[in-house]
PDB file of C-alpha atoms and ligand atoms in Angstrom:
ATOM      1  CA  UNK E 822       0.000   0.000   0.000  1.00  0.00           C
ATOM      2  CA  UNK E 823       1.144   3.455  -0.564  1.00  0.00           C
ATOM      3  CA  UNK E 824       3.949   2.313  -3.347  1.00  0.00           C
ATOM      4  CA  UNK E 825       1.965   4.977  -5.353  1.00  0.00           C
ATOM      5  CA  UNK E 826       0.885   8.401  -3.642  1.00  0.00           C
ATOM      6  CA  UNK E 827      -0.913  11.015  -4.829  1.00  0.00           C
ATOM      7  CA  UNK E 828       0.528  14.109  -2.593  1.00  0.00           C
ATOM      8  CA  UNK E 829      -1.487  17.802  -2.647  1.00  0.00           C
ATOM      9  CA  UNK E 830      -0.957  20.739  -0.912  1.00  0.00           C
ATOM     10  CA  UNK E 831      -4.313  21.259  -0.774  1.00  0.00           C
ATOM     11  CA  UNK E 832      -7.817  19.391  -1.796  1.00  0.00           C
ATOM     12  CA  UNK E 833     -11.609  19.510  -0.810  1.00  0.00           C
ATOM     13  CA  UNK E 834     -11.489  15.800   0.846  1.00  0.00           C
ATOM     14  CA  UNK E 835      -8.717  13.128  -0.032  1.00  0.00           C
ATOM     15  CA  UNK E 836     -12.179  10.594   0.096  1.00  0.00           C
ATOM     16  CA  UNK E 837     -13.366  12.368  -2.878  1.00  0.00           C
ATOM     17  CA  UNK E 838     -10.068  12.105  -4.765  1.00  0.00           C
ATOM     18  CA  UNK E 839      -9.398   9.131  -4.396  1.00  0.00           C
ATOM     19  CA  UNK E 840     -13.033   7.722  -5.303  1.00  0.00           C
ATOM     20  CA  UNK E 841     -12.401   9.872  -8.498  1.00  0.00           C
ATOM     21  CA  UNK E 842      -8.957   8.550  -9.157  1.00  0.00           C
ATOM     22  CA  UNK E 843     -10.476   5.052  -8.673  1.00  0.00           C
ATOM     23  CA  UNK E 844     -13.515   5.211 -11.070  1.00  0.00           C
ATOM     24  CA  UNK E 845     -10.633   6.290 -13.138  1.00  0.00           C
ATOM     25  CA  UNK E 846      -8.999   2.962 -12.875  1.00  0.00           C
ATOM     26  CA  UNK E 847      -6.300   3.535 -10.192  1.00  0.00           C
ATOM     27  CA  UNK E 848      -4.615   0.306  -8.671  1.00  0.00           C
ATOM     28  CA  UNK E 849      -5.592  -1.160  -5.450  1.00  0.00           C
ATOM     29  CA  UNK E 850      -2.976   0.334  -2.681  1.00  0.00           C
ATOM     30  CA  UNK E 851      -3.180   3.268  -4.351  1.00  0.00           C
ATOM     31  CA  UNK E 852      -3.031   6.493  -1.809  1.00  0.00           C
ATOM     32  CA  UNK E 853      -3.802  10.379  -1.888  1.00  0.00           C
ATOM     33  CA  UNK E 854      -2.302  12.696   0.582  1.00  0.00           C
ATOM     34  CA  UNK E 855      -2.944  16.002   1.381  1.00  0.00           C
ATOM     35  CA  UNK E 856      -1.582  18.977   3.391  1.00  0.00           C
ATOM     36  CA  UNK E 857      -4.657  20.085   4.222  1.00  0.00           C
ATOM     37  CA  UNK E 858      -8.582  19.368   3.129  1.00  0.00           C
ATOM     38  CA  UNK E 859     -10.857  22.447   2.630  1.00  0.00           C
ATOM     39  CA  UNK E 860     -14.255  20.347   2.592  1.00  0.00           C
ATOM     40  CA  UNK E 861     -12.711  17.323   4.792  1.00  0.00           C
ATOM     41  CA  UNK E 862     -15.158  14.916   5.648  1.00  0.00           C
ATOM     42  CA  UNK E 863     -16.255  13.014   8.808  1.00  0.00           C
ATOM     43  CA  UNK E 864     -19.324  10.418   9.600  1.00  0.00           C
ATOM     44  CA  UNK E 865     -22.041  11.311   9.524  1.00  0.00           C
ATOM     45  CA  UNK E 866     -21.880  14.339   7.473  1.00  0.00           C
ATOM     46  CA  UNK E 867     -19.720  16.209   9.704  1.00  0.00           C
ATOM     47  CA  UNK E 868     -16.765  18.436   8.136  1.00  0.00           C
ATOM     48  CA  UNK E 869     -13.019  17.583   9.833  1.00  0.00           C
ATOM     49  CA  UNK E 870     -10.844  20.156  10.494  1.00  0.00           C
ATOM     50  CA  UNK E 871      -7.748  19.685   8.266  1.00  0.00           C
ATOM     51  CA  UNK E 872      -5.408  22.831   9.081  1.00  0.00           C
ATOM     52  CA  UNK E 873      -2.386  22.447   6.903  1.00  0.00           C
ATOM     53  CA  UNK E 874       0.944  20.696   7.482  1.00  0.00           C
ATOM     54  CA  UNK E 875       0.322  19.133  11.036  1.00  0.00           C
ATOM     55  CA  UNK E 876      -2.043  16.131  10.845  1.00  0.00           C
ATOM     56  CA  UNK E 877      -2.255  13.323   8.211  1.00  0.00           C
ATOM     57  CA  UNK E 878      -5.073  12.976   5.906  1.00  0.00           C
ATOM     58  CA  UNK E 879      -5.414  10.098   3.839  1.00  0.00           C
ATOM     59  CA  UNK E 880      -7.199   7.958   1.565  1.00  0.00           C
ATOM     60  CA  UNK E 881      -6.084   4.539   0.524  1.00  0.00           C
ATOM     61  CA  UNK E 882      -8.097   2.561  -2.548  1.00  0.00           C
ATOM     62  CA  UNK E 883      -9.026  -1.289  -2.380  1.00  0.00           C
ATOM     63  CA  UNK E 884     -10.175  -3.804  -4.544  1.00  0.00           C
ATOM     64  CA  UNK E 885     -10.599  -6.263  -2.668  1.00  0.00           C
ATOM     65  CA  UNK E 886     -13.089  -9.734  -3.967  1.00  0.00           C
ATOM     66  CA  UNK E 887     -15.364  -9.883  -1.018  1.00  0.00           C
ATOM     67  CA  UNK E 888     -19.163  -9.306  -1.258  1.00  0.00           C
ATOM     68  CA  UNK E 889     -20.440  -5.780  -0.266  1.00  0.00           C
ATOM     69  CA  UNK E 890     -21.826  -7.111   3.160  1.00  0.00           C
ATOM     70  CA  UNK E 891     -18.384  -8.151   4.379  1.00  0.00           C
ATOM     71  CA  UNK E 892     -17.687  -4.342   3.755  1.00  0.00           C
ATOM     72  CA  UNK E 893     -17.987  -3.326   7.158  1.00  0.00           C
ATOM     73  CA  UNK E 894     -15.164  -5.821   8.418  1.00  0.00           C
ATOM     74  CA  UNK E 895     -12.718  -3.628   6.589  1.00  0.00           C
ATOM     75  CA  UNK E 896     -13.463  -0.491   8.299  1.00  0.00           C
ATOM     76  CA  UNK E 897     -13.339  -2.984  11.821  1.00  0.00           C
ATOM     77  CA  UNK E 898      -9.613  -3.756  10.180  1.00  0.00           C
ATOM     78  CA  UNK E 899      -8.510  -0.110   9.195  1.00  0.00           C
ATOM     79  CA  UNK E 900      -9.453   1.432  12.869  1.00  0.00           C
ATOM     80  CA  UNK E 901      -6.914  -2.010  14.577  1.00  0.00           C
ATOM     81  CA  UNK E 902      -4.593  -1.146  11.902  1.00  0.00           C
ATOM     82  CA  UNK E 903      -4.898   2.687  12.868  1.00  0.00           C
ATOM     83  CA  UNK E 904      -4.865   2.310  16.683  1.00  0.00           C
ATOM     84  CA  UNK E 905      -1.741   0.194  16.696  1.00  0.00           C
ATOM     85  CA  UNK E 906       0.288   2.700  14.676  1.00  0.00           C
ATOM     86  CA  UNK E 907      -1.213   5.360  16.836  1.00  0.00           C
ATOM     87  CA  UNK E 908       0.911   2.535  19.958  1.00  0.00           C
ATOM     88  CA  UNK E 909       3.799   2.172  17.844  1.00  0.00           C
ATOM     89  CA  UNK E 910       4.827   5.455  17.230  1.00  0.00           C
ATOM     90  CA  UNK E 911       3.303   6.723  20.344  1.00  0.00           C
ATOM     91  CA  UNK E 912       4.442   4.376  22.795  1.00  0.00           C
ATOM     92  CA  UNK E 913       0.599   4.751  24.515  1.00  0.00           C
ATOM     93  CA  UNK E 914      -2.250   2.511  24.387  1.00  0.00           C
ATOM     94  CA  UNK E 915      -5.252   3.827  22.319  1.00  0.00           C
ATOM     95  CA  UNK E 916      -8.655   2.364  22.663  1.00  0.00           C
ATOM     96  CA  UNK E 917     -11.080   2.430  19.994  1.00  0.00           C
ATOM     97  CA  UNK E 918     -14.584   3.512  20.308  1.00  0.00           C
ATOM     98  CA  UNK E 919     -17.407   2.265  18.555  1.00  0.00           C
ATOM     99  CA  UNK E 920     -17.550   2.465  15.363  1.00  0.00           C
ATOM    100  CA  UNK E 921     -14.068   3.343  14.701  1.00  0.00           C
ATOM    101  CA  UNK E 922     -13.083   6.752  16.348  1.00  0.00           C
ATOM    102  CA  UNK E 923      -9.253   6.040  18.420  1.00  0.00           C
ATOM    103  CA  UNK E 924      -9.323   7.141  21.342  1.00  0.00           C
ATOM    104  CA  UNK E 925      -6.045   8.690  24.012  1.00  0.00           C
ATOM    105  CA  UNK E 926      -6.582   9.461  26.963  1.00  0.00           C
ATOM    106  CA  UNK E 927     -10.309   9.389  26.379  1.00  0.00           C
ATOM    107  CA  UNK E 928     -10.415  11.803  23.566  1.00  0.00           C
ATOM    108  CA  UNK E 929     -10.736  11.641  20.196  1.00  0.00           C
ATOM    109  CA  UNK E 930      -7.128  11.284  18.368  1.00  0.00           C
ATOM    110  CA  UNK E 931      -7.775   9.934  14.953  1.00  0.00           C
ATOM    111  CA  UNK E 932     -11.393   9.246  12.498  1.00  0.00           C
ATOM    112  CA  UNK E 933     -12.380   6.920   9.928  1.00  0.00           C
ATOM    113  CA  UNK E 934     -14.717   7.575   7.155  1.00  0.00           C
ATOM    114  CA  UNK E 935     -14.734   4.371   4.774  1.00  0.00           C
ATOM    115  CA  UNK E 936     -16.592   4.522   1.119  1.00  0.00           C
ATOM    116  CA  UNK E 937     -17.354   1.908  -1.131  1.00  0.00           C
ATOM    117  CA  UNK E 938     -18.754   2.204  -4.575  1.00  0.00           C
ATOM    118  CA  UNK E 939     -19.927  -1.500  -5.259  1.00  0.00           C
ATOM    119  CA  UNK E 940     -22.701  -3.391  -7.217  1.00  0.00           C
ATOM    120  CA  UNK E 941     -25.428  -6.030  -6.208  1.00  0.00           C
ATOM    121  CA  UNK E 942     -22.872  -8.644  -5.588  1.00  0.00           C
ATOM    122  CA  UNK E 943     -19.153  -7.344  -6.277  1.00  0.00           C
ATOM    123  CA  UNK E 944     -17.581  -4.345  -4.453  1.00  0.00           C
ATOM    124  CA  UNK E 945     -15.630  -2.126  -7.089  1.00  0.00           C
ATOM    125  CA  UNK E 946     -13.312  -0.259  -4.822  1.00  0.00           C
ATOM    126  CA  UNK E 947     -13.598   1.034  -1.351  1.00  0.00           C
ATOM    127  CA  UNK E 948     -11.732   4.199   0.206  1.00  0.00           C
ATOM    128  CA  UNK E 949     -10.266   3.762   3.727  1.00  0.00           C
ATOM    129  CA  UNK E 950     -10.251   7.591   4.639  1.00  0.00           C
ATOM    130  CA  UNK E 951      -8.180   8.194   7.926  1.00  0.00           C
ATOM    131  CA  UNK E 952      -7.484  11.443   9.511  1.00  0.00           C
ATOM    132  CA  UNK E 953      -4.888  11.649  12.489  1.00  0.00           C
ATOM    133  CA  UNK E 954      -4.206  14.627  14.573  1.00  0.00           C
ATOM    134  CA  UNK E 955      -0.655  14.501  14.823  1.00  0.00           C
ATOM    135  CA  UNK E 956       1.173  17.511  15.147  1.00  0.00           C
ATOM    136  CA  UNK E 957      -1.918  19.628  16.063  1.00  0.00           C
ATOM    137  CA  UNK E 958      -1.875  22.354  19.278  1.00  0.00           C
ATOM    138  CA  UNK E 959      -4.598  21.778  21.470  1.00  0.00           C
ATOM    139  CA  UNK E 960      -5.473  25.732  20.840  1.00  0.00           C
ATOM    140  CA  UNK E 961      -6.029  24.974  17.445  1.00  0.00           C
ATOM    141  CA  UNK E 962      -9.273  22.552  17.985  1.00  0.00           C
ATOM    142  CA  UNK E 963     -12.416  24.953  17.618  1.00  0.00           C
ATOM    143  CA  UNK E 964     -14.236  25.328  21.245  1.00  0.00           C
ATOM    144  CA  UNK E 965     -17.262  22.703  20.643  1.00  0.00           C
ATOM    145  CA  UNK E 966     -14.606  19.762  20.359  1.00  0.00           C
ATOM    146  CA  UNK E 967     -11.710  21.063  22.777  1.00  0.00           C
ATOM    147  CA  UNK E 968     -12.751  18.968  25.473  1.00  0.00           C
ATOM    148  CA  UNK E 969     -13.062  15.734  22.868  1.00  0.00           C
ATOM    149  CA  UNK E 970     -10.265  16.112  20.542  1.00  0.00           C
ATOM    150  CA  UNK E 971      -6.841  15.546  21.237  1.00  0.00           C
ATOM    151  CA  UNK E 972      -3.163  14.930  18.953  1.00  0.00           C
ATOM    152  CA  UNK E 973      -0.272  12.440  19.260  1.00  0.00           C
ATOM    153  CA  UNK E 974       1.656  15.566  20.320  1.00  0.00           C
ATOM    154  CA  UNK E 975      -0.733  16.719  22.895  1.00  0.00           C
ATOM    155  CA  UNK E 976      -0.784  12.892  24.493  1.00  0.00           C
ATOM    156  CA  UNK E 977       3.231  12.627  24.281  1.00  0.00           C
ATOM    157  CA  UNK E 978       4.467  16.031  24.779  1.00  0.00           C
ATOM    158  CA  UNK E 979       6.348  16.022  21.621  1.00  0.00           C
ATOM    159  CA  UNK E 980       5.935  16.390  17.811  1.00  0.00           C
ATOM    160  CA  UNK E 981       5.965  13.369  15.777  1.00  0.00           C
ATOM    161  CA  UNK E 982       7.012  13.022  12.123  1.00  0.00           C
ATOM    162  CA  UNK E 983       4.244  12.382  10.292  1.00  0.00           C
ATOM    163  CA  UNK E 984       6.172  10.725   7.496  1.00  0.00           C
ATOM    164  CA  UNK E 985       7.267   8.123  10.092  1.00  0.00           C
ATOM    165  CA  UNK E 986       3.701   7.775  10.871  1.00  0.00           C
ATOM    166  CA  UNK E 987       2.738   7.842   7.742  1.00  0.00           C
ATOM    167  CA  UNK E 988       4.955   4.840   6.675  1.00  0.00           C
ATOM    168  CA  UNK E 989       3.822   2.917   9.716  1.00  0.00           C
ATOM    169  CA  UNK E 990       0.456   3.131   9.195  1.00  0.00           C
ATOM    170  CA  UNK E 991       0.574   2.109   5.510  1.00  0.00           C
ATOM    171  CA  UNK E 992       2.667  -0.922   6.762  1.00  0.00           C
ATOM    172  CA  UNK E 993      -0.319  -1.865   9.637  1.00  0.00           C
ATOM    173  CA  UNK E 994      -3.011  -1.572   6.841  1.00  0.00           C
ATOM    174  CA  UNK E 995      -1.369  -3.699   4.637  1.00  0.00           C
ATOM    175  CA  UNK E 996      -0.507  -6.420   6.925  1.00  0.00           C
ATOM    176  CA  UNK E 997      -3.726  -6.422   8.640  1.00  0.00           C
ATOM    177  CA  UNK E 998      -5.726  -6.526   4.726  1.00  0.00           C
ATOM    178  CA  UNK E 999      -3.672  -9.575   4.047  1.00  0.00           C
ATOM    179  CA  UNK E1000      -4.748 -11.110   7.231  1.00  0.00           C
ATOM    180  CA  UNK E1001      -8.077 -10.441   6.661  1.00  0.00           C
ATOM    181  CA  UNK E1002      -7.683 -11.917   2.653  1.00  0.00           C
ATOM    182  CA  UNK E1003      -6.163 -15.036   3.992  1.00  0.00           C
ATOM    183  CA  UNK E1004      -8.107 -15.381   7.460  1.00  0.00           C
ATOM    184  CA  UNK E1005     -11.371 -13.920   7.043  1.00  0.00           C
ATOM    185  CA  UNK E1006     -13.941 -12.267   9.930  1.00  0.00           C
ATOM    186  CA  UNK E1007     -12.195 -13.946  13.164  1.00  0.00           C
ATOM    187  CA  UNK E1008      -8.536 -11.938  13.534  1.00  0.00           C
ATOM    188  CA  UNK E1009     -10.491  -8.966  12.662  1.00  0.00           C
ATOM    189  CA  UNK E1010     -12.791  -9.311  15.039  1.00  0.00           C
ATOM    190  CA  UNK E1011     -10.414 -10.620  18.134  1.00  0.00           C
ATOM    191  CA  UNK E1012      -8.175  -7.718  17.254  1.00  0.00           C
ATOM    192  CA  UNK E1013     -11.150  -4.700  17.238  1.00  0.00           C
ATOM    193  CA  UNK E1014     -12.900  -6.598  20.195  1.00  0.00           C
ATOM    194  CA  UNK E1015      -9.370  -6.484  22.079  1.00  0.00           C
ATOM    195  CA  UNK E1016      -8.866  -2.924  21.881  1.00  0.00           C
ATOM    196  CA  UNK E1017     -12.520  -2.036  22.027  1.00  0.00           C
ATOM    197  CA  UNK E1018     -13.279  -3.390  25.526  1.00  0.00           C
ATOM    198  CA  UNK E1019     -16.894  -2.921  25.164  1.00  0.00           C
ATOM    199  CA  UNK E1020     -18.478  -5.278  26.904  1.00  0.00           C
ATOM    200  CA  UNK E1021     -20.262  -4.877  29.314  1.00  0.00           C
ATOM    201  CA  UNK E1022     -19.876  -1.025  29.343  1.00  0.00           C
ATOM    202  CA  UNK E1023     -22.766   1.795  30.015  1.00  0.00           C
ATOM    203  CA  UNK E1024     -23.337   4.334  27.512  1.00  0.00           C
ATOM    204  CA  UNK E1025     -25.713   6.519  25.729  1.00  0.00           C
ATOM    205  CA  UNK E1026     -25.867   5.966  22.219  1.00  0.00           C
ATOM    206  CA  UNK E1027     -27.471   8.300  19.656  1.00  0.00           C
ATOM    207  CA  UNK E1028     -28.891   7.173  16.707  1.00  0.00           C
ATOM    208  CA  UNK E1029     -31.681   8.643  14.261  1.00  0.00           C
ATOM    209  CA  UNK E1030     -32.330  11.190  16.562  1.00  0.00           C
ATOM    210  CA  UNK E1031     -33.286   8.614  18.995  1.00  0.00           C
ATOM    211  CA  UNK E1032     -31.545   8.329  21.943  1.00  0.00           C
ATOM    212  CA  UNK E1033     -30.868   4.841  24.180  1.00  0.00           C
ATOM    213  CA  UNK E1034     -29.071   4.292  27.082  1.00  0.00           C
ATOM    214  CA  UNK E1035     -28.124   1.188  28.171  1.00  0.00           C
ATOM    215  CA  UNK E1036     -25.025  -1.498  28.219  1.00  0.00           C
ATOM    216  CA  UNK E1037     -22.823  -2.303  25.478  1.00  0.00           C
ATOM    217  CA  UNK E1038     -23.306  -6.433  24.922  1.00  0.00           C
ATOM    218  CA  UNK E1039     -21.124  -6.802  21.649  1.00  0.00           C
ATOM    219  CA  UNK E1040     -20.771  -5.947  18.201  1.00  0.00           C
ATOM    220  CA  UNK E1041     -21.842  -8.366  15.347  1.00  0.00           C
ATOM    221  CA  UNK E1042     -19.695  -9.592  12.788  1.00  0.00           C
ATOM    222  CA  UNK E1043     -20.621  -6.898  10.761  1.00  0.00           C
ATOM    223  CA  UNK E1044     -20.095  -4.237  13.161  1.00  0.00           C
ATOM    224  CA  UNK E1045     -22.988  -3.338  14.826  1.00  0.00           C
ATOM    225  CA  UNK E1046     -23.303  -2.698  17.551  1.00  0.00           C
ATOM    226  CA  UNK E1047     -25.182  -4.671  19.875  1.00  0.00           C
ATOM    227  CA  UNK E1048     -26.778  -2.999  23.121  1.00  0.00           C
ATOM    228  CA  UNK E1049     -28.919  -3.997  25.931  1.00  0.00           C
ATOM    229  CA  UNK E1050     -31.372  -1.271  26.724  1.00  0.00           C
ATOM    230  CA  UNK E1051     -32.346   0.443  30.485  1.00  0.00           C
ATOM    231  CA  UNK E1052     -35.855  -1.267  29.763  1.00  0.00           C
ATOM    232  CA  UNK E1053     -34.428  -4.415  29.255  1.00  0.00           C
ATOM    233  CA  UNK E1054     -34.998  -4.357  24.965  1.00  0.00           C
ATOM    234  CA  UNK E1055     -31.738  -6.072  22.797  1.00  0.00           C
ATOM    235  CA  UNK E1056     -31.286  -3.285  19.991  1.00  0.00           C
ATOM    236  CA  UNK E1057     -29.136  -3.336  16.934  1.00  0.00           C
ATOM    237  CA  UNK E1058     -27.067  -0.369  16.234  1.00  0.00           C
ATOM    238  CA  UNK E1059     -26.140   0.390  12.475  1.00  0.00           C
ATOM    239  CA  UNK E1060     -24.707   4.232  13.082  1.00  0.00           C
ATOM    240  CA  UNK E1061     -24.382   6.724  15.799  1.00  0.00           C
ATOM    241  CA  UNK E1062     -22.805   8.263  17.994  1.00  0.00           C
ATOM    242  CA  UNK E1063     -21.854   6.769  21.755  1.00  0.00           C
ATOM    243  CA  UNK E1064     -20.784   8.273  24.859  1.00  0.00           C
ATOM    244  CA  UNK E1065     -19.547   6.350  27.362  1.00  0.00           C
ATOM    245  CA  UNK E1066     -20.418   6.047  31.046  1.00  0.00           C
ATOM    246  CA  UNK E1067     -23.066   8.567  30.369  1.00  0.00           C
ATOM    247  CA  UNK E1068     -24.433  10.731  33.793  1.00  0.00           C
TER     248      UNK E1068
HETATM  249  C1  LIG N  27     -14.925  10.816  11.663  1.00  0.00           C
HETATM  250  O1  LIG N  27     -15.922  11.558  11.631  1.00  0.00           O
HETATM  251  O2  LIG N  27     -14.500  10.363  12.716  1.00  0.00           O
HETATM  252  C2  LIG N  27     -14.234  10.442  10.385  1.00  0.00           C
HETATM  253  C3  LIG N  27     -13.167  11.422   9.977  1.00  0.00           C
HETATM  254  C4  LIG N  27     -12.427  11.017   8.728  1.00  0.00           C
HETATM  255  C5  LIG N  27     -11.476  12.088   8.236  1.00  0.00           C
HETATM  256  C6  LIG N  27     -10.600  11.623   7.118  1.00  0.00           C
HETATM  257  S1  LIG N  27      -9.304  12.760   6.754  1.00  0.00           S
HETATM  258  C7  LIG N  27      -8.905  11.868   5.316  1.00  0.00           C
HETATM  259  C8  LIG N  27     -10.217  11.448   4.677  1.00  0.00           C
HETATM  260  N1  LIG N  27     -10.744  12.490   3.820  1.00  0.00           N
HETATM  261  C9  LIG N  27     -11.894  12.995   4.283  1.00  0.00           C
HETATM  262  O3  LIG N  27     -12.553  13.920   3.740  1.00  0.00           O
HETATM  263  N2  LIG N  27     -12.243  12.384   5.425  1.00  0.00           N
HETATM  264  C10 LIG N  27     -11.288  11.354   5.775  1.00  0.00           C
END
């Protein structure tokens, strides 16, 4: 992954590069980089803040031969893959919170915002977007998401080279995506479930503009998540937002 990279100073959202550059025909492993994003993109149609030169943005194309509902398991493998190059390079222990945000320290370090452009029963390409605050002063994060954000450099005390980082992570994804080509579901899923620690956890989880709170029981092998309710209900989670040990 990575052997070819598309580099910009600046784009609207690597995501929609790279989905271009792929309907275009670009490999698989294929990546686009950018200094900073003007329209950068987050879940749930939320912008993220790409300031230039300090963070990574990027956007890595596969093609991999998997039916569209094992989709999800890729995005599972892209936030292990991101957490433990957040450890290696850090030297801390990130945790990652459903679906796929990494966590330090209980804030928010790094996103993921997967696309796939697929038909009834073959996915064409998907896009692993990933955006890590690296280098990024604490000042910088608007006031709304101070108190939820965080950067490597803010957890460690010290810059980090985001070329380093860069390499590492591209190393992780590929070595996790073969895994997952060889293995299947069950690394995946020991690996995300490892790092997760959900079980067993209260939160409050948002989704639809309904709000439940409950206990965390598991996710499926697709990535849901699975939740036991106050009232006592089971309820399947496709996307939301969850806060943990809500008051
Ligand atoms: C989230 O909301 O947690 C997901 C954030 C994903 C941001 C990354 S930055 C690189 C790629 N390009 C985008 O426009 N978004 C993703």
């Amino acid at each position: 992954m990575g052997k070819t990279i598309h580099h910009f100073q600046t784009i609207d959202s690597t995501n929609s590069k790279a989905y271009q550059l792929a309907l275009d025909g670009a490999e698989e492993g294929e990546a686009v980089v950018a200094e900073s994003q003007e329209k950068g993109r987050g879940r749930l149609g939320r912008p993220w803040y790409s300031p230039p030169s300090l963070n990574l943005y990027l956007s890595v194309i596969l093609r991999p031969r998997i039916p569209p509902r094992e989709a999800s398991l890729l995005t599972l493998m892209a936030a292990v893959a991101t957490a433990e190059a957040v450890e290696e390079v850090s030297g801390l222990v990130p945790l990652i919170k459903w679906p796929n945000d990494i966590l330090l320290g209980g804030r928010k370090v790094a996103g993921l915002l997967n696309e796939i452009h697929s038909g009834t029963d073959r996915i064409h390409f998907v896009i692993l977007g990933i955006g890590v605050n690296l280098n990024m002063d604490g000042k910088l994060f608007s006031r709304e998401i101070r108190n939820v954000a965080t950067s490597l450099r803010k957890e460690m005390g010290r810059a980090v080279s985001r070329k380093v980082f860069l390499q590492t992570l591209l190393q992780k994804l590929e070595a996790w995506y073969e895994i997952f080509l060889k293995e299947g579901a069950p690394p995946v899923l020991k690996a995300w479930r490892d790092r997760a620690q959900i079980k067993g956890r209260p939160l409050r989880v948002t989704s639809s503009g309904e709000t439940l709170t409950g206990i965390a029981v598991d996710i499926d092998s697709n990535g849901n998540l699975m939740i036991m309710t106050e009232d006592g209900r089971q309820k399947r989670i496709l996307a939301g937002d969850v806060e943990y040990d809500p008051k």
